[in-house]
Amino acid sequence: MNTTELPATYVAGELQATNVAGLADWRDYFALLKPRVMTLVVFSAACAMAVAPGHIHPVIGFVAMLCVAVGAGAAGALNQWYEADIDALMKRTANRPLPAGRVDRGEALNFGVAFAVGSVAIMGVAVNWLAAAILAVSILFYVLVYTVGLKRRTPQNIVIGGAAGAFPPLIGWAAVTGDISALPVLLFALIFLWTPPHFWALALFMEADYSKAGVPMLPVTAGATATRRQILLYTLVLVPVSLMPWALGLTGWIYGGTALVFGLGFIACALAVWRNTATLAADMAPEKRMFRFSLLYLFMLFAALVVDYWILPWNA
Amino acid sequence: MERMTDAQTEAFIAARKSRNKALGLLLGGLAVLFFVITVVKFVI
């Protein structure tokens, strides 16, 4: 091997054998964007865009979705930059690029800031500045309010922080209409109220990890019984709110029926969690079922919204 | 300070090549995106 091909710093032997930061490939940077979280964010924004009144050029619509995806990814990268220390302590996150040492923290910060600024700027110039402003607020809310302000301080972290994940329908709607009306606000409320039962179900069977990392999730600070009660209460509020778009005549029966059926399923899951008394993760089948069902629930409601819009002329 | 072994050097070069390709694609994609946005903005 001809070592003259290497940069001077490396030829000089400044890269220690144990330092793998220079070994990150594109997959590590892609992983910084939290692609799985990004999928749900883009899906909810795209559904809101699909049902918003008015017309958007397909290219501009694509640019809007790209900006939402990149903005969400940037927020994920900045979250990982700030949380590298606690990610290293949790089994679920220990192999992320930063705690595993494959990506340098400074690089992750630059990467996140560049993508955040770029996505907001392109959204503003190509789509409209209201959508760009909401995108900017959602990124700042996720990074500054949730990640920096709440996550390590209060068990209400994901209750308030849940707002960050609820912004995408507002962005998708604003990209088409240039304003905000009742339906996107109700979709915001839907995701906002869905977030606590979704994350607390996860936190119940991952409690040991959160406890080890010192993250004050509700199961860590208040115990499993109180968390299960809160999951049920939030679910009982969530389901009526999910029916409001239909009850107010903003959607048709396809969305209403889907929200009702899946809402009853969500309540059934929450009741099973509430009745469970297990303290070991291995015995928390209802919690794991609820976590999986919550993802399906949100997907089905947004999909039903789009199907409803295309089949029934409620927006004509 | 410890020098990289041949295997580590190879891995380092492969990773750098992968990052450079991704960055090239990203910049090329941005150029195409800005061009298309400009054309569309003129049309609508």
Coordinates of C-alpha atoms in Angstrom, one line a residue:
Chain A
M1 CA 0.0 0.0 0.0
N2 CA 1.4 3.4 -1.0
T3 CA 0.7 5.6 2.0
T4 CA 1.5 8.7 0.0
E5 CA -2.1 8.6 -1.3
L6 CA -3.3 9.5 2.2
P7 CA -3.7 13.0 3.5
A8 CA -0.6 14.4 5.3
T9 CA -2.3 14.2 8.7
Y10 CA -2.9 10.5 8.3
V11 CA 0.5 9.7 6.7
A12 CA 2.0 11.4 9.7
G13 CA 0.3 8.8 11.8
E14 CA -2.1 11.2 13.6
L15 CA -5.0 8.9 13.1
Q16 CA -4.8 6.3 15.8
A17 CA -5.7 2.7 15.0
T18 CA -8.7 2.9 17.5
N19 CA -10.1 6.1 15.9
V20 CA -12.7 5.0 13.3
A21 CA -14.1 8.5 12.6
G22 CA -12.5 8.6 9.1
L23 CA -14.2 5.3 8.3
A24 CA -17.8 6.6 8.0
D25 CA -19.3 6.0 4.6
W26 CA -22.5 7.5 3.2
R27 CA -24.7 5.1 5.1
D28 CA -23.6 6.5 8.4
Y29 CA -24.5 10.1 7.3
F30 CA -27.9 8.7 6.0
A31 CA -28.4 7.1 9.4
L32 CA -27.9 10.5 11.0
L33 CA -31.1 11.6 9.3
K34 CA -33.2 8.9 11.2
P35 CA -34.8 7.6 7.9
R36 CA -37.5 5.6 9.7
V37 CA -38.8 8.7 11.6
M38 CA -38.5 10.7 8.4
T39 CA -40.8 8.2 6.6
L40 CA -43.7 8.9 8.9
V41 CA -43.1 12.7 8.9
V42 CA -43.1 12.8 5.0
F43 CA -46.2 10.5 4.9
S44 CA -48.3 12.7 7.1
A45 CA -47.1 15.9 5.3
A46 CA -47.8 14.3 1.9
C47 CA -51.3 13.2 3.0
A48 CA -52.1 16.7 4.2
M49 CA -50.8 18.1 0.9
A50 CA -52.9 15.7 -1.1
V51 CA -56.2 16.7 0.6
A52 CA -55.5 20.5 0.8
P53 CA -57.7 22.6 -1.4
G54 CA -56.1 24.1 -4.4
H55 CA -53.4 23.1 -6.8
I56 CA -49.6 22.7 -6.5
H57 CA -47.3 22.0 -9.5
P58 CA -46.1 18.4 -9.1
V59 CA -42.4 19.6 -9.1
I60 CA -43.1 22.1 -6.4
G61 CA -45.0 19.5 -4.4
F62 CA -42.0 17.2 -4.8
V63 CA -39.7 19.9 -3.6
A64 CA -41.9 20.6 -0.6
M65 CA -41.8 16.9 0.4
L66 CA -38.0 16.8 -0.2
C67 CA -37.6 19.8 2.1
V68 CA -39.8 18.2 4.8
A69 CA -37.8 15.0 4.6
V70 CA -34.4 16.8 4.7
G71 CA -35.6 19.2 7.5
A72 CA -36.8 16.3 9.6
G73 CA -33.5 14.5 8.9
A74 CA -31.6 17.6 9.9
A75 CA -33.5 17.7 13.2
G76 CA -32.7 14.0 13.7
A77 CA -29.0 14.7 13.0
L78 CA -28.9 17.6 15.5
N79 CA -30.7 15.4 18.0
Q80 CA -28.1 12.7 17.7
W81 CA -25.3 15.3 17.9
Y82 CA -26.7 16.5 21.3
E83 CA -27.6 13.1 22.6
A84 CA -24.4 11.2 21.7
D85 CA -23.6 10.7 25.3
I86 CA -26.9 9.1 26.3
D87 CA -27.2 7.2 23.0
A88 CA -23.9 5.4 24.0
L89 CA -25.5 4.1 27.2
M90 CA -28.6 2.6 25.6
K91 CA -28.6 -0.7 23.7
R92 CA -31.2 0.5 21.2
T93 CA -29.0 3.5 20.2
A94 CA -25.4 2.5 21.0
N95 CA -24.6 1.5 17.4
R96 CA -25.7 4.9 15.9
P97 CA -22.8 6.6 14.0
L98 CA -21.9 9.1 16.8
P99 CA -21.8 6.8 19.8
A100 CA -20.1 4.1 17.8
G101 CA -17.4 6.6 16.8
R102 CA -17.9 6.4 13.1
V103 CA -18.9 10.1 12.7
D104 CA -17.2 13.0 14.4
R105 CA -19.6 15.1 16.5
G106 CA -18.5 18.4 14.9
E107 CA -19.2 16.9 11.4
A108 CA -22.7 15.8 12.6
L109 CA -23.4 19.3 13.9
N110 CA -22.3 20.9 10.5
F111 CA -24.3 18.3 8.6
G112 CA -27.4 19.0 10.6
V113 CA -27.2 22.8 10.5
A114 CA -26.4 22.8 6.7
F115 CA -29.4 20.5 6.0
A116 CA -31.7 22.5 8.3
V117 CA -30.8 25.8 6.8
G118 CA -30.9 24.4 3.2
S119 CA -34.3 22.8 3.6
V120 CA -35.9 25.9 5.0
A121 CA -34.3 28.2 2.4
I122 CA -35.3 26.0 -0.5
M123 CA -38.8 25.6 0.9
G124 CA -39.1 29.4 1.2
V125 CA -37.8 30.2 -2.3
A126 CA -39.5 27.3 -4.2
V127 CA -42.7 26.8 -2.3
N128 CA -43.8 29.6 0.1
W129 CA -42.5 31.3 3.2
L130 CA -45.3 30.1 5.5
A131 CA -44.4 26.5 4.9
A132 CA -40.8 27.4 5.3
A133 CA -41.5 29.2 8.6
I134 CA -43.4 26.2 10.0
L135 CA -40.6 23.9 8.9
A136 CA -38.1 26.1 10.7
V137 CA -40.2 26.2 13.8
S138 CA -40.6 22.4 13.8
I139 CA -36.8 21.9 13.5
L140 CA -36.1 24.4 16.2
F141 CA -38.8 23.0 18.5
Y142 CA -37.5 19.5 18.1
V143 CA -33.8 20.5 18.7
L144 CA -34.1 23.3 21.2
V145 CA -37.3 22.6 23.1
Y146 CA -37.5 18.8 23.1
T147 CA -33.9 17.7 22.8
V148 CA -32.0 20.4 24.7
G149 CA -34.8 21.7 27.0
L150 CA -37.1 18.9 28.0
K151 CA -35.7 15.4 27.3
R152 CA -33.3 15.2 30.2
R153 CA -35.3 17.3 32.6
T154 CA -38.9 16.2 32.7
P155 CA -41.1 13.2 32.2
Q156 CA -43.4 15.5 30.2
N157 CA -40.6 15.5 27.6
I158 CA -42.5 13.7 24.9
V159 CA -45.9 15.3 25.8
I160 CA -44.7 18.8 24.9
G161 CA -42.0 17.6 22.5
G162 CA -44.7 15.7 20.6
A163 CA -45.6 19.0 19.0
A164 CA -42.5 18.8 16.9
G165 CA -43.7 15.6 15.2
A166 CA -47.2 17.1 14.7
F167 CA -46.1 20.0 12.5
P168 CA -45.7 18.1 9.1
P169 CA -49.5 18.1 8.2
L170 CA -49.4 21.9 8.8
I171 CA -46.4 22.2 6.5
G172 CA -48.0 20.0 3.7
W173 CA -51.2 22.0 3.9
A174 CA -49.5 25.4 3.9
A175 CA -47.3 24.3 0.9
V176 CA -50.5 24.1 -1.2
T177 CA -52.8 26.8 0.3
G178 CA -50.4 29.3 1.8
D179 CA -52.5 29.4 4.9
I180 CA -53.8 27.2 7.8
S181 CA -57.4 26.1 8.5
A182 CA -59.3 23.8 10.8
L183 CA -58.4 20.4 9.3
P184 CA -54.6 20.7 9.5
V185 CA -55.0 22.0 13.0
L186 CA -57.0 18.9 13.9
L187 CA -54.4 16.7 12.2
F188 CA -51.8 18.4 14.3
A189 CA -53.8 17.7 17.5
L190 CA -54.2 14.0 16.3
I191 CA -50.4 13.5 16.1
F192 CA -49.8 15.5 19.3
L193 CA -52.2 13.3 21.3
W194 CA -51.0 10.1 19.6
T195 CA -47.3 10.7 20.6
P196 CA -47.5 10.1 24.4
P197 CA -49.2 6.7 24.2
H198 CA -47.0 5.7 21.4
F199 CA -43.7 6.6 23.1
W200 CA -44.8 5.5 26.6
A201 CA -45.6 2.0 25.3
L202 CA -42.1 1.9 24.0
A203 CA -40.7 3.4 27.2
L204 CA -42.4 0.7 29.3
F205 CA -40.5 -2.2 27.7
M206 CA -37.3 -0.1 27.2
E207 CA -37.4 1.3 30.8
A208 CA -34.1 -0.3 31.8
D209 CA -32.3 1.5 28.9
Y210 CA -33.8 4.9 29.7
S211 CA -33.1 4.4 33.4
K212 CA -29.5 3.5 32.7
A213 CA -29.1 6.6 30.6
G214 CA -30.8 8.8 33.2
V215 CA -33.5 9.9 30.8
P216 CA -36.6 10.8 33.0
M217 CA -39.2 9.0 30.9
L218 CA -42.5 8.5 32.7
P219 CA -41.9 4.8 33.5
V220 CA -38.6 5.7 35.1
T221 CA -39.9 8.6 37.2
A222 CA -43.5 7.6 38.0
G223 CA -43.4 3.8 37.5
A224 CA -45.2 1.4 35.2
T225 CA -48.7 1.6 36.8
A226 CA -48.9 5.4 36.5
T227 CA -47.6 5.2 32.9
R228 CA -50.2 2.6 31.9
R229 CA -52.9 4.9 33.4
Q230 CA -51.6 7.9 31.5
I231 CA -51.5 5.8 28.2
L232 CA -55.2 4.9 28.7
L233 CA -56.2 8.5 29.5
Y234 CA -54.4 10.0 26.5
T235 CA -55.9 7.3 24.3
L236 CA -59.4 8.1 25.6
V237 CA -58.8 11.8 24.6
L238 CA -57.1 10.9 21.3
V239 CA -59.9 8.9 19.8
P240 CA -62.7 11.6 20.1
V241 CA -60.2 14.2 18.7
S242 CA -59.5 11.8 15.8
L243 CA -63.2 11.7 15.0
M244 CA -63.6 15.5 15.0
P245 CA -62.6 16.1 11.3
W246 CA -65.5 13.8 10.4
A247 CA -67.9 15.1 13.1
L248 CA -67.3 18.7 11.9
G249 CA -68.0 17.8 8.3
L250 CA -64.4 18.3 7.2
T251 CA -64.1 14.7 5.9
G252 CA -66.4 12.0 4.7
W253 CA -67.5 8.6 6.2
I254 CA -64.4 6.7 5.0
Y255 CA -62.1 8.7 7.2
G256 CA -64.8 8.7 10.0
G257 CA -65.3 4.9 9.9
T258 CA -61.6 4.2 9.8
A259 CA -60.9 6.6 12.7
L260 CA -63.7 4.9 14.7
V261 CA -62.7 1.3 14.0
F262 CA -58.9 1.9 14.5
G263 CA -59.7 4.1 17.5
L264 CA -61.6 1.3 19.1
G265 CA -58.6 -1.0 18.4
F266 CA -56.3 1.6 20.0
I267 CA -58.5 1.8 23.1
A268 CA -58.5 -2.0 23.3
C269 CA -54.7 -2.0 23.1
A270 CA -54.6 0.7 25.8
L271 CA -56.9 -1.3 28.1
A272 CA -54.7 -4.4 27.7
V273 CA -51.7 -2.3 28.7
W274 CA -53.6 -0.8 31.6
R275 CA -54.6 -4.3 32.9
N276 CA -51.0 -5.6 32.5
T277 CA -49.0 -5.7 35.7
A278 CA -45.7 -7.0 34.3
T279 CA -42.5 -5.3 35.3
L280 CA -40.2 -7.3 33.1
A281 CA -39.9 -6.3 29.4
A282 CA -40.2 -10.0 28.4
D283 CA -43.7 -10.0 29.8
M284 CA -44.9 -6.8 28.1
A285 CA -46.6 -8.3 25.1
P286 CA -49.5 -5.8 25.3
E287 CA -47.1 -2.8 25.4
K288 CA -45.2 -4.1 22.4
R289 CA -48.5 -4.8 20.6
M290 CA -49.7 -1.2 21.4
F291 CA -46.4 0.3 20.1
R292 CA -46.8 -1.6 16.8
F293 CA -50.5 -0.9 16.5
S294 CA -50.0 2.8 17.2
L295 CA -47.8 3.1 14.0
L296 CA -50.5 1.2 12.0
Y297 CA -53.2 3.5 13.5
L298 CA -51.6 6.7 12.4
F299 CA -50.7 5.3 8.9
M300 CA -54.3 4.1 8.4
L301 CA -55.9 7.3 9.5
F302 CA -53.8 9.5 7.2
A303 CA -54.3 6.9 4.3
A304 CA -58.1 7.0 4.9
L305 CA -58.0 10.7 4.8
V306 CA -56.5 10.6 1.3
V307 CA -58.8 7.8 0.1
D308 CA -61.8 9.7 1.5
Y309 CA -60.8 12.8 -0.4
W310 CA -60.3 11.1 -3.7
I311 CA -63.5 9.0 -3.5
L312 CA -65.9 11.4 -1.8
P313 CA -66.2 15.0 -3.1
W314 CA -66.0 16.7 0.3
N315 CA -63.4 19.1 -0.9
A316 CA -65.1 19.9 -4.2
Chain B
M1 CA 0.8 7.7 17.9
E2 CA 0.1 4.5 16.0
R3 CA 0.1 4.4 12.2
M4 CA -2.8 2.8 10.4
T5 CA -2.3 -0.7 9.1
D6 CA -2.7 -1.5 5.4
A7 CA -6.2 -2.9 6.1
Q8 CA -7.2 0.3 7.9
T9 CA -5.8 2.5 5.2
E10 CA -7.7 0.5 2.6
A11 CA -10.9 0.9 4.6
F12 CA -10.3 4.6 5.1
I13 CA -9.8 5.2 1.3
A14 CA -12.9 3.1 0.5
A15 CA -15.0 5.1 3.0
R16 CA -13.6 8.4 1.7
K17 CA -14.5 7.4 -1.9
S18 CA -18.0 6.5 -0.8
R19 CA -18.5 9.8 1.0
N20 CA -17.1 11.7 -2.0
K21 CA -19.5 9.9 -4.4
A22 CA -22.5 10.7 -2.2
L23 CA -21.4 14.3 -2.0
G24 CA -21.0 14.5 -5.7
L25 CA -24.5 13.0 -6.2
L26 CA -25.9 15.5 -3.7
L27 CA -24.3 18.5 -5.4
G28 CA -25.4 17.3 -8.9
G29 CA -28.9 16.6 -7.6
L30 CA -29.1 20.1 -6.1
A31 CA -27.9 21.6 -9.4
V32 CA -30.7 19.7 -11.3
L33 CA -33.2 20.6 -8.6
F34 CA -32.5 24.4 -8.8
F35 CA -32.6 24.2 -12.6
V36 CA -36.0 22.4 -12.6
I37 CA -37.4 24.8 -9.9
T38 CA -36.3 27.8 -12.1
V39 CA -38.0 26.4 -15.2
V40 CA -41.2 25.6 -13.3
K41 CA -41.3 29.0 -11.6
F42 CA -41.1 30.6 -15.1
V43 CA -43.9 28.4 -16.4
I44 CA -46.4 28.9 -13.5

